[in-house]
mmCIF file with all atom_site columns, C-alpha atoms in Angstrom:
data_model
loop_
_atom_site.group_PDB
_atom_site.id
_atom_site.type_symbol
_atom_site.label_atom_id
_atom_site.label_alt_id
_atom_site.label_comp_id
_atom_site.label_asym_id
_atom_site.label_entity_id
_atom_site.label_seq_id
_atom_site.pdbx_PDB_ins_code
_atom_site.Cartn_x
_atom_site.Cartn_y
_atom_site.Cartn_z
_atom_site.occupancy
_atom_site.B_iso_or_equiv
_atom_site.pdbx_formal_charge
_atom_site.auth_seq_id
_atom_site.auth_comp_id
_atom_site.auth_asym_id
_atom_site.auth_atom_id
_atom_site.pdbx_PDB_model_num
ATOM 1   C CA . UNK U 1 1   ? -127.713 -29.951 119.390 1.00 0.00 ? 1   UNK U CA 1
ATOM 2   C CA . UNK U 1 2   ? -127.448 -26.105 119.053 1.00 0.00 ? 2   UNK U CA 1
ATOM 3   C CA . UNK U 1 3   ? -128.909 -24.782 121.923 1.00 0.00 ? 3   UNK U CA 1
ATOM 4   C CA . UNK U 1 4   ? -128.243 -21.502 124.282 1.00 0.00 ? 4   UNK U CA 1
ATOM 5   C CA . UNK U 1 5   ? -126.043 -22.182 127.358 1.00 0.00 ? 5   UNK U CA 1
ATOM 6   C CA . UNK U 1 6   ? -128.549 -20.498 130.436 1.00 0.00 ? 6   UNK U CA 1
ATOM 7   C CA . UNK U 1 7   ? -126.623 -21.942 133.282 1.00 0.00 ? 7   UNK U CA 1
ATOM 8   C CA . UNK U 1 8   ? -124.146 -23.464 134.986 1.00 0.00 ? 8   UNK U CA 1
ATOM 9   C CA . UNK U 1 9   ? -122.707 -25.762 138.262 1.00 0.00 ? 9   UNK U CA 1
ATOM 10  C CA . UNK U 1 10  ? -119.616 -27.110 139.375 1.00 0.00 ? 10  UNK U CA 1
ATOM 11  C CA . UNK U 1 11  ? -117.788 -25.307 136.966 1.00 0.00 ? 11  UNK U CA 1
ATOM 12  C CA . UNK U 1 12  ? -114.506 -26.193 139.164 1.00 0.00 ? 12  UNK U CA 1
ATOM 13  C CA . UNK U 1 13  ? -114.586 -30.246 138.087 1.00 0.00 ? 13  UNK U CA 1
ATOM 14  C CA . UNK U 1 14  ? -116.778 -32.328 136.078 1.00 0.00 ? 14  UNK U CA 1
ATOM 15  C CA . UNK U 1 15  ? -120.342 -30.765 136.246 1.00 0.00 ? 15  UNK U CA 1
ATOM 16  C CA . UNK U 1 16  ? -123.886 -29.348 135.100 1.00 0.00 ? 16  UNK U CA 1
ATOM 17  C CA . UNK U 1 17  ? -124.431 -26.687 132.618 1.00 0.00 ? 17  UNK U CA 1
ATOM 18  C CA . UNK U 1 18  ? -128.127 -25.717 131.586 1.00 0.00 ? 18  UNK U CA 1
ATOM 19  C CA . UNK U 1 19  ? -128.663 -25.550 128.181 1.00 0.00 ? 19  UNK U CA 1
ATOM 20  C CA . UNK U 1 20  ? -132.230 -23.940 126.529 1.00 0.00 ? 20  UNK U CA 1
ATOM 21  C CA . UNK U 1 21  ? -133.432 -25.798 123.295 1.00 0.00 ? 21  UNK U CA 1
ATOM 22  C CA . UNK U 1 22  ? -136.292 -23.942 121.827 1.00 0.00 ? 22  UNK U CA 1
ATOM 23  C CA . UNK U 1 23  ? -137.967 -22.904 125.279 1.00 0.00 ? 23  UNK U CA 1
ATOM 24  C CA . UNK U 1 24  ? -137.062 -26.117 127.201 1.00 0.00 ? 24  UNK U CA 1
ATOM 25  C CA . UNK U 1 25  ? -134.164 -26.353 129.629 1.00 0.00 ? 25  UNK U CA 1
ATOM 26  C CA . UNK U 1 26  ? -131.825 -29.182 130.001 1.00 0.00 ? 26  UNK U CA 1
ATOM 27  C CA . UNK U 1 27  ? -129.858 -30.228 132.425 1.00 0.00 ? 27  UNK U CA 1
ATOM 28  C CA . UNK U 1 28  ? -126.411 -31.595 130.887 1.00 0.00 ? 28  UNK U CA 1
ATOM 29  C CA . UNK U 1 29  ? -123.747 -33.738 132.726 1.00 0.00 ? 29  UNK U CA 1
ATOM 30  C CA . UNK U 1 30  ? -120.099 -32.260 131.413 1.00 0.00 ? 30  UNK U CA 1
ATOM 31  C CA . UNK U 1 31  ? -116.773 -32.599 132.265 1.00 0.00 ? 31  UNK U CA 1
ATOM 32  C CA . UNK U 1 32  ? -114.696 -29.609 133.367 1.00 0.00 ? 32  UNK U CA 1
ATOM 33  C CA . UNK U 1 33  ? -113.041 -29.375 130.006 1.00 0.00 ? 33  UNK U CA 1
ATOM 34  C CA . UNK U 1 34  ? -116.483 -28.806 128.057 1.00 0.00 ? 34  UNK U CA 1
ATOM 35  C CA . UNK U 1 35  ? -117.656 -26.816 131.053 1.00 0.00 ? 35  UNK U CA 1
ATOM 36  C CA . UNK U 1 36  ? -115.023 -24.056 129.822 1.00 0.00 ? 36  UNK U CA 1
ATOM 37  C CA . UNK U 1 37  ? -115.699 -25.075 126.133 1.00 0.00 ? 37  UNK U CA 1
ATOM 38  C CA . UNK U 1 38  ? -118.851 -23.811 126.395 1.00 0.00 ? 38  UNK U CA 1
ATOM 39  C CA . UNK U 1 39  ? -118.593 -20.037 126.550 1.00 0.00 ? 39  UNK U CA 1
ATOM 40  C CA . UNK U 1 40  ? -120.206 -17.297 128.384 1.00 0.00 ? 40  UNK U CA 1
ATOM 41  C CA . UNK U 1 41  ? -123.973 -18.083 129.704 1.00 0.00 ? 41  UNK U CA 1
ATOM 42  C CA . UNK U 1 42  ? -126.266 -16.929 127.490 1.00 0.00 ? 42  UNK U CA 1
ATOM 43  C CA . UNK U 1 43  ? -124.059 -17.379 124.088 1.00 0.00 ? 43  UNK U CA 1
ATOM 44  C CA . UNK U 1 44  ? -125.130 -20.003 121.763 1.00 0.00 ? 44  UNK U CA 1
ATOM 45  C CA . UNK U 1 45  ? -123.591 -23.306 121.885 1.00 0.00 ? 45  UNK U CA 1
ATOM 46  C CA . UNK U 1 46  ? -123.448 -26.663 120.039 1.00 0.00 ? 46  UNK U CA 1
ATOM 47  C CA . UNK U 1 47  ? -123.091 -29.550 122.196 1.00 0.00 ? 47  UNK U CA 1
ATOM 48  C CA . UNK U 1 48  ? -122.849 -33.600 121.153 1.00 0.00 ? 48  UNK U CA 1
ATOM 49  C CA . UNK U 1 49  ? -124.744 -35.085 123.500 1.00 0.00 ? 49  UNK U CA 1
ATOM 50  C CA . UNK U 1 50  ? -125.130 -38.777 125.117 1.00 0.00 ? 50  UNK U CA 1
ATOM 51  C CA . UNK U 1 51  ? -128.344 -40.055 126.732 1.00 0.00 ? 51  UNK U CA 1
ATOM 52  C CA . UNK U 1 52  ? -127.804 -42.906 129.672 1.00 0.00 ? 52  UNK U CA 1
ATOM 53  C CA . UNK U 1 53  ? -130.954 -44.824 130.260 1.00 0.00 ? 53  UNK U CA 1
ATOM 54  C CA . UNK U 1 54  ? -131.229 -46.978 133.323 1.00 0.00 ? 54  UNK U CA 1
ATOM 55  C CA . UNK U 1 55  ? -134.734 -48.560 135.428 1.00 0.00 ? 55  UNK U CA 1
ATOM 56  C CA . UNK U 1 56  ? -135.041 -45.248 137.288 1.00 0.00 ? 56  UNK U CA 1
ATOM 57  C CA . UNK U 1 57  ? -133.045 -42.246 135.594 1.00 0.00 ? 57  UNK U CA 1
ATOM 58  C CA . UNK U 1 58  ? -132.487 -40.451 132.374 1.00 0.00 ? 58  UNK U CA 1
ATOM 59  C CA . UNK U 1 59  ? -128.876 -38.603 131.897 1.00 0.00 ? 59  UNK U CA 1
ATOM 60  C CA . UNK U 1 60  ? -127.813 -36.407 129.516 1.00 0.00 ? 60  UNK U CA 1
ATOM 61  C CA . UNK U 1 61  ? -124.381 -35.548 129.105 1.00 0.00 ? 61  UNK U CA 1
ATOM 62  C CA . UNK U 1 62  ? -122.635 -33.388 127.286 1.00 0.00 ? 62  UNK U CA 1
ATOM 63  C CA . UNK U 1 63  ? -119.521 -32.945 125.053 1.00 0.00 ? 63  UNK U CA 1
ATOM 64  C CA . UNK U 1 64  ? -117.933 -29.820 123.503 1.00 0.00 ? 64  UNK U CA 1
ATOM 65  C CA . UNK U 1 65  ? -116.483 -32.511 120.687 1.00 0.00 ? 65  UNK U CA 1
ATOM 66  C CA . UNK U 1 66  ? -117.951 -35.532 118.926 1.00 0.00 ? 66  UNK U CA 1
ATOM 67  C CA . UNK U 1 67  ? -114.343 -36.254 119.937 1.00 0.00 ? 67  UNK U CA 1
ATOM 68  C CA . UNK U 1 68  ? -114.724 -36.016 123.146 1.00 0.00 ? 68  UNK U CA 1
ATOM 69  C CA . UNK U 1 69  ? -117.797 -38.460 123.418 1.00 0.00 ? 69  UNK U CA 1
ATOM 70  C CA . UNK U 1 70  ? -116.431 -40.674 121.406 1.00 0.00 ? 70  UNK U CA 1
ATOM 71  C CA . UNK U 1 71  ? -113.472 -40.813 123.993 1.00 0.00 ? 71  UNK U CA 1
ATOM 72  C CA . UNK U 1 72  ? -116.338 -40.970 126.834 1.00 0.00 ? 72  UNK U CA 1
ATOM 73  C CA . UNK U 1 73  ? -117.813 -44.124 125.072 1.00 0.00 ? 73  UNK U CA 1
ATOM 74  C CA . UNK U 1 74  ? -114.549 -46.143 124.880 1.00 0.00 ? 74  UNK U CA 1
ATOM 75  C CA . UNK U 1 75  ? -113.893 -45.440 128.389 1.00 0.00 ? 75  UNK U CA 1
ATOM 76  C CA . UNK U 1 76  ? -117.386 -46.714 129.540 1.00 0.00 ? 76  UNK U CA 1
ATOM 77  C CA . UNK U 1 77  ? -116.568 -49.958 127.441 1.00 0.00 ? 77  UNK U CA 1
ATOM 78  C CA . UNK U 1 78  ? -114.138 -50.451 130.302 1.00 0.00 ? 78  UNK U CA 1
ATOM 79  C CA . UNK U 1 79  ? -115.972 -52.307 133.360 1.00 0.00 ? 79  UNK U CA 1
ATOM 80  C CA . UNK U 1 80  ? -115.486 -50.633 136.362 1.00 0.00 ? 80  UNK U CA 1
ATOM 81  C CA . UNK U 1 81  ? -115.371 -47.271 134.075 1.00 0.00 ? 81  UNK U CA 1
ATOM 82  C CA . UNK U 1 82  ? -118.754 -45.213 134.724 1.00 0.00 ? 82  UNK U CA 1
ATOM 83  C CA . UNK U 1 83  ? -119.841 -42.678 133.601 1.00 0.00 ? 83  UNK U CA 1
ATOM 84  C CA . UNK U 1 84  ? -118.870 -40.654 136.441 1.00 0.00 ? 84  UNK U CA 1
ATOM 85  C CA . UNK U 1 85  ? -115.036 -41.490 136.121 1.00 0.00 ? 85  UNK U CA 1
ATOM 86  C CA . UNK U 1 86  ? -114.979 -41.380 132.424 1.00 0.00 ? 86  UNK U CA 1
ATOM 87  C CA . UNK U 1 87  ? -115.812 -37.675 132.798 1.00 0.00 ? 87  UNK U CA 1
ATOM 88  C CA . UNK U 1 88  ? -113.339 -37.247 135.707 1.00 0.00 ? 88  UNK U CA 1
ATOM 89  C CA . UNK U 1 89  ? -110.616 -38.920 133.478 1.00 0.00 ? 89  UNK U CA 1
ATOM 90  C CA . UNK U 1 90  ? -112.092 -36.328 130.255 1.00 0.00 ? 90  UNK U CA 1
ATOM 91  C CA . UNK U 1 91  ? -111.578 -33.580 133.164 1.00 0.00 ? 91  UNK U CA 1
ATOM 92  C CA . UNK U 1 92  ? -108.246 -33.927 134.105 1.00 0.00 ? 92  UNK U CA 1
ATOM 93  C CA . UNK U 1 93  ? -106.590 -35.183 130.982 1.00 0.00 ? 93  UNK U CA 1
ATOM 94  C CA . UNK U 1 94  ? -106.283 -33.697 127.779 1.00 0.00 ? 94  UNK U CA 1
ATOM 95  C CA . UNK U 1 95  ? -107.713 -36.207 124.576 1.00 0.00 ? 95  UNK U CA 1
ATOM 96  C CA . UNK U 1 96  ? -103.685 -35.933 123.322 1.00 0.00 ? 96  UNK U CA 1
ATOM 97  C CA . UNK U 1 97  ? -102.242 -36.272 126.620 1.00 0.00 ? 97  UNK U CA 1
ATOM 98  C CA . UNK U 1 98  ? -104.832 -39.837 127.089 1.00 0.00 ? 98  UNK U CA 1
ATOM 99  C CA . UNK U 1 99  ? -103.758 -41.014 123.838 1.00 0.00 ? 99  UNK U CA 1
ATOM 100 C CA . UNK U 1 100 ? -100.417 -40.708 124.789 1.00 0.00 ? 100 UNK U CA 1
ATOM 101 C CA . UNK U 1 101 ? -100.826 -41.971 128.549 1.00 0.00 ? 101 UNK U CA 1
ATOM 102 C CA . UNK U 1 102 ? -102.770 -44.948 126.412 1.00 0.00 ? 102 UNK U CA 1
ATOM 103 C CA . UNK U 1 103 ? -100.026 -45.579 123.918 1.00 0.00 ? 103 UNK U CA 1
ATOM 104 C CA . UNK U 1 104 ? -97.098  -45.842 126.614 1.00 0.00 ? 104 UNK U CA 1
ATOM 105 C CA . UNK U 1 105 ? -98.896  -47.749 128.986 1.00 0.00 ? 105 UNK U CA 1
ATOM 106 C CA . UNK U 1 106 ? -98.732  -45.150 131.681 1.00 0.00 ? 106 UNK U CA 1
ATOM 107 C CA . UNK U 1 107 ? -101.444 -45.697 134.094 1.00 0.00 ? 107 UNK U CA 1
ATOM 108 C CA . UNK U 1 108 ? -100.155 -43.505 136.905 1.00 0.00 ? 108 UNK U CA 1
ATOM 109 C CA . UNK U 1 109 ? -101.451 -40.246 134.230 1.00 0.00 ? 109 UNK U CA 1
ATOM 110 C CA . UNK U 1 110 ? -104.289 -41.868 133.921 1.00 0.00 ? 110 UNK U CA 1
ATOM 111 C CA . UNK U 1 111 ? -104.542 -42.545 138.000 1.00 0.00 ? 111 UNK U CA 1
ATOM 112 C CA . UNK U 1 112 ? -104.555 -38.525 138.071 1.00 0.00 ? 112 UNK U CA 1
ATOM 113 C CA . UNK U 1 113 ? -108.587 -38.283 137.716 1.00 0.00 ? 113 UNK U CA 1
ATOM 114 C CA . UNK U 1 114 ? -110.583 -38.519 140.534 1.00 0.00 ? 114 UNK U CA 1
ATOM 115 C CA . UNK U 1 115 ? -111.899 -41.717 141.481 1.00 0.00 ? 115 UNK U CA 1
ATOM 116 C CA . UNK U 1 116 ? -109.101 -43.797 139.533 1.00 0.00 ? 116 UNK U CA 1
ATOM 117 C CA . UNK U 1 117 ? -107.347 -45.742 141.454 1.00 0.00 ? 117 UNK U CA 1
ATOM 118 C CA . UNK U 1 118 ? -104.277 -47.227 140.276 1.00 0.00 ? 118 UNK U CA 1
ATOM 119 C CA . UNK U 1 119 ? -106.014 -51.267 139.596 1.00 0.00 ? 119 UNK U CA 1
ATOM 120 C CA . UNK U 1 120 ? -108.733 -49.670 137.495 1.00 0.00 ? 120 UNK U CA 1
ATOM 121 C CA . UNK U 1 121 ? -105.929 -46.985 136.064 1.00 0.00 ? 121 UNK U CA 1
ATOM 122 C CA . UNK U 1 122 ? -103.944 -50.193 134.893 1.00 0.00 ? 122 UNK U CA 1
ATOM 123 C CA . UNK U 1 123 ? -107.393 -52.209 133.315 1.00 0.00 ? 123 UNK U CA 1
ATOM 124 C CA . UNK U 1 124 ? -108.055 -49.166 131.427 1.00 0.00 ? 124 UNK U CA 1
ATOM 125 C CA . UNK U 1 125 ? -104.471 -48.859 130.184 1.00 0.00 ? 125 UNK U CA 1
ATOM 126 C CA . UNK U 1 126 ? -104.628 -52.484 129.134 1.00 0.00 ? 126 UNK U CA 1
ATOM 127 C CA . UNK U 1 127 ? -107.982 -52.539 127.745 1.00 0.00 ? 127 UNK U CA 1
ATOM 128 C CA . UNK U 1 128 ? -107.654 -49.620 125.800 1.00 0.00 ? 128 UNK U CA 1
ATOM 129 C CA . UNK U 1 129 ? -104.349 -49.589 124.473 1.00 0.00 ? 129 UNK U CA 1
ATOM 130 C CA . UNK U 1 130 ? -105.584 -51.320 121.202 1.00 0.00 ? 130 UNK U CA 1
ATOM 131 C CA . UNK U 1 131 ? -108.893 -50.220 120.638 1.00 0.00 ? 131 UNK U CA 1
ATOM 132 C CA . UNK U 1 132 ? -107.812 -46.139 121.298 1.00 0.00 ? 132 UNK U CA 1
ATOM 133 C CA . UNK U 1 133 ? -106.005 -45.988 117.866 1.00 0.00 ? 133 UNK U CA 1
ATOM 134 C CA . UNK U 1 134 ? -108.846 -45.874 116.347 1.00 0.00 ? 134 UNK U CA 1
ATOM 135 C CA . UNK U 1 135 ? -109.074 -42.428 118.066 1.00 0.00 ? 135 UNK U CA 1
ATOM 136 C CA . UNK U 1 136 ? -106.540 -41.155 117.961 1.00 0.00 ? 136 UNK U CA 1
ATOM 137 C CA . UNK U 1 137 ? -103.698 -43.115 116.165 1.00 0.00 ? 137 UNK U CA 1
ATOM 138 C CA . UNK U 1 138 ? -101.518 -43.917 119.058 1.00 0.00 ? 138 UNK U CA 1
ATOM 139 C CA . UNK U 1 139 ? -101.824 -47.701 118.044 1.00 0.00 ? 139 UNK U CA 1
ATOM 140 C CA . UNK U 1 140 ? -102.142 -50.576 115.774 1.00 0.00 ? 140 UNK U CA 1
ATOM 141 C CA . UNK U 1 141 ? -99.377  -49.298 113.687 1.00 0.00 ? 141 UNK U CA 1
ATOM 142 C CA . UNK U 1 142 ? -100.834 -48.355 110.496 1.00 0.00 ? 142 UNK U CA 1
ATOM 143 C CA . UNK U 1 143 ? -104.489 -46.786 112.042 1.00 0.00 ? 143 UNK U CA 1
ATOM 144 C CA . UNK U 1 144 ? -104.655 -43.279 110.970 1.00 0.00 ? 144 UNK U CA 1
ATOM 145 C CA . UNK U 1 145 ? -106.307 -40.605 112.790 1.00 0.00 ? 145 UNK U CA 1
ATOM 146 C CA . UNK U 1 146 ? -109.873 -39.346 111.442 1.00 0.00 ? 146 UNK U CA 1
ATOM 147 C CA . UNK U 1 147 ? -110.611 -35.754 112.277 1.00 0.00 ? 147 UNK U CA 1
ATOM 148 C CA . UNK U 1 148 ? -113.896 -35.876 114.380 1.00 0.00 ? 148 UNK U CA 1
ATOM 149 C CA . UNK U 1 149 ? -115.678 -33.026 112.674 1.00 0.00 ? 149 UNK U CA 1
ATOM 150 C CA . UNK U 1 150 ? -116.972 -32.922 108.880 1.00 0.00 ? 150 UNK U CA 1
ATOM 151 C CA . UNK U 1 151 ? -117.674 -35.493 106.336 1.00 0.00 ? 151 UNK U CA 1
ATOM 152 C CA . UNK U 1 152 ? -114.767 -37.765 107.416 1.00 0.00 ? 152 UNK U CA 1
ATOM 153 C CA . UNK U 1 153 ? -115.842 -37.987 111.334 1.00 0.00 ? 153 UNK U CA 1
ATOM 154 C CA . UNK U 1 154 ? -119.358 -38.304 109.935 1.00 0.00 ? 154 UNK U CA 1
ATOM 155 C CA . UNK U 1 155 ? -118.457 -41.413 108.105 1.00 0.00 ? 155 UNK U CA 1
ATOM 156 C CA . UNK U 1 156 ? -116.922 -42.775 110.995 1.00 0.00 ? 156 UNK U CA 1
ATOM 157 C CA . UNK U 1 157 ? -119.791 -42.263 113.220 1.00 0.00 ? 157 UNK U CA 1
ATOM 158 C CA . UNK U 1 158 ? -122.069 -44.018 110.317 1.00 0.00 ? 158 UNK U CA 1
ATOM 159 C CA . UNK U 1 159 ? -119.785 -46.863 109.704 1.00 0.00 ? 159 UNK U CA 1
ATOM 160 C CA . UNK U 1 160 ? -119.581 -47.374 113.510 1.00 0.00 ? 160 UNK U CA 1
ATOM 161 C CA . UNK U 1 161 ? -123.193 -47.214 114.063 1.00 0.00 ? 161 UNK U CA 1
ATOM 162 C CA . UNK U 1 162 ? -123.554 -49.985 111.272 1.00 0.00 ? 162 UNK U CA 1
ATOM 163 C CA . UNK U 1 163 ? -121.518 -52.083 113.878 1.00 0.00 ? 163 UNK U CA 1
ATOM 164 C CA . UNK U 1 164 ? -117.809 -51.624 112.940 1.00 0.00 ? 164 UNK U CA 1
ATOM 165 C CA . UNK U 1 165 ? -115.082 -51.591 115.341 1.00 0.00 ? 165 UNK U CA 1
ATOM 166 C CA . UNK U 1 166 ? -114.054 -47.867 115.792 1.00 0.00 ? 166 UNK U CA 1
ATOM 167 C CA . UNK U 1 167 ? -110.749 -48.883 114.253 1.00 0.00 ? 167 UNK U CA 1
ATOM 168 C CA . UNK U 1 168 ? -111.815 -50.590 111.374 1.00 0.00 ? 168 UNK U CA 1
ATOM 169 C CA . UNK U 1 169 ? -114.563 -47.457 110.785 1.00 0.00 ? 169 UNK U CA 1
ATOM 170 C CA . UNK U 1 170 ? -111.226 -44.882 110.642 1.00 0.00 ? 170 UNK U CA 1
ATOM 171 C CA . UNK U 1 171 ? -108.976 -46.976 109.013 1.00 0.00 ? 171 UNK U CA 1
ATOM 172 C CA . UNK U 1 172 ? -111.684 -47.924 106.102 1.00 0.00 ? 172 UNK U CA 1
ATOM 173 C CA . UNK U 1 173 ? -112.710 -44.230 106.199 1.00 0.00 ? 173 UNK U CA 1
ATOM 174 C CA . UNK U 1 174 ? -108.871 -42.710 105.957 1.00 0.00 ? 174 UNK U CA 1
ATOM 175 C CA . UNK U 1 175 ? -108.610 -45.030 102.981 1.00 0.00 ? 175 UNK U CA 1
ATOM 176 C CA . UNK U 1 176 ? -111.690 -44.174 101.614 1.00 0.00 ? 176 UNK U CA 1
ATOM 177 C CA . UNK U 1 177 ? -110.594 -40.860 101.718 1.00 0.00 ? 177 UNK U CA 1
ATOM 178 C CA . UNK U 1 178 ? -107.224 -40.715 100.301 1.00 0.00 ? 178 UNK U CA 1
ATOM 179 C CA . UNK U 1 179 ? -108.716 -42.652 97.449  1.00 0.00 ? 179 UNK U CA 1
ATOM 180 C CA . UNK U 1 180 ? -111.697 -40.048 96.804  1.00 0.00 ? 180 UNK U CA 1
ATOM 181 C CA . UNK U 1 181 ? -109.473 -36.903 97.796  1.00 0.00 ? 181 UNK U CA 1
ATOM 182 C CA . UNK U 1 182 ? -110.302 -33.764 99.664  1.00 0.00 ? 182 UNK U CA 1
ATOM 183 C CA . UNK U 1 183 ? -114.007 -32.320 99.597  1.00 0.00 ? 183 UNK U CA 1
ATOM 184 C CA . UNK U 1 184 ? -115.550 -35.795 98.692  1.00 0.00 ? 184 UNK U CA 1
ATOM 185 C CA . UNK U 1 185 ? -119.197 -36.079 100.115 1.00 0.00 ? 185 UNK U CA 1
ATOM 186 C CA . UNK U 1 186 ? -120.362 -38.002 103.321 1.00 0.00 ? 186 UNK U CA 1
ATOM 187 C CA . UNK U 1 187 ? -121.951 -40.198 101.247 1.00 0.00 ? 187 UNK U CA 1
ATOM 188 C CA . UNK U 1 188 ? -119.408 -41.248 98.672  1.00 0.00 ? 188 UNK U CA 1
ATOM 189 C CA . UNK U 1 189 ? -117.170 -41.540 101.541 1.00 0.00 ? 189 UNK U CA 1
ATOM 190 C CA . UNK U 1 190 ? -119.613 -43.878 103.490 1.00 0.00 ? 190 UNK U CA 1
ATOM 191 C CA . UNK U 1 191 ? -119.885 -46.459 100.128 1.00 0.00 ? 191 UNK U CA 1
ATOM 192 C CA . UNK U 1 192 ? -116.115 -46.361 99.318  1.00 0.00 ? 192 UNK U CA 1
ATOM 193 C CA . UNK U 1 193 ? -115.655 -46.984 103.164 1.00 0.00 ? 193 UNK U CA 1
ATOM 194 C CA . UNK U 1 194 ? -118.149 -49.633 103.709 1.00 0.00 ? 194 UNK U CA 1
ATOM 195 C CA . UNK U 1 195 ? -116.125 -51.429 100.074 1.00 0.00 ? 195 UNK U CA 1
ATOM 196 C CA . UNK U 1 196 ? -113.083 -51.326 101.806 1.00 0.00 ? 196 UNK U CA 1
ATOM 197 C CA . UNK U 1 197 ? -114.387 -52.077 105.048 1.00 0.00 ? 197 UNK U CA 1
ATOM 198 C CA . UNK U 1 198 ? -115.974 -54.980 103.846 1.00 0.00 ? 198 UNK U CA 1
ATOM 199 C CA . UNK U 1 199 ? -112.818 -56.928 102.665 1.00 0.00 ? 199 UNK U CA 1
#
């Protein structure tokens, strides 16, 4: 959403930030690293945003990258990981410096956010050290990383929204890609991606 930032809390960790869409305010979860993303109050902003939906609450959180959710959503795939810690893990670490924590199995950088202890720093190491190449590149040998932004993220997000593993979306989307070249559309990139996707 592209919105006007008209507030903001906790700006020292993962926090609030007020954001004005056409007249109506909302209040957006964010982690420290958005917080800062987002500018001066009052500037214009565009935010990705997440919606949690539970028996008695509504969330909204908020991301500075489609990156950055898309990190947030693999670390909620984690049990144990809420959405609480995934944003203290998307405060205190870098997307590069989880990748790499991810790749080498190092659970103690990952231990760093608040809230992770060191048996739910390991699970997430574990659990995620296949599935984050898909992110990121940092596994699975061959996966190549997909810029979040543009026509290529785009494709991802639609091929991964059909119901395809994040990895399979970025790998069939890279190849997609290097077979259409530079400045192909979202949607020849989606069909050529789905083709190759599909074998």
């Amino acid at each position: 959403m592209i919105a006007k930032l008209t507030g903001r809390l906790d700006s020292s960790g993962a926090g609030h930030a007020v954001i004005d869409v056409g007249g109506v305010g909302y209040l957006v979860e964010a982690s420290a690293r958005t917080l800062d993303a987002l500018g001066a109050v009052g500037g214009e902003v565009t935010i990705h945003t997440e919606m949690l939906v539970g028996e008695d609450f509504l969330r909204l959180l908020g991301f500075a990258r489609a990156e950055e959710r898309d990190w947030f959503r693999l670390l909620t795939s984690v049990q144990g990981v809420g959405a609480k810690v995934a944003l203290a893990i998307l405060s205190a670490l870098e997307v590069a410096d989880l990748q790499r924590a991810l790749a080498s199995g190092d659970s103690a950088m990952i231990a760093r956010a608040n809230g992770v202890g060191p048996k739910l720093a390991q699970r997430i190491a574990h659990e995620l050290k296949d599935k984050a190449g898909a992110l990121g590149g940092i596994a699975g040998g061959g996966t190549v990383a997909v810029p979040a932004a543009g026509p290529m993220g785009d494709a991802v997000a639609a091929l991964t929204g059909l119901g395809f593993k994040p990895g399979e979306a970025s790998a069939a989307v890279a190849a997609a890609s290097d077979e259409l070249g530079a400045g192909a559309s979202l949607d020849a990139l989606v069909r050529v991606a789905l083709k190759k996707a599909a074998k």
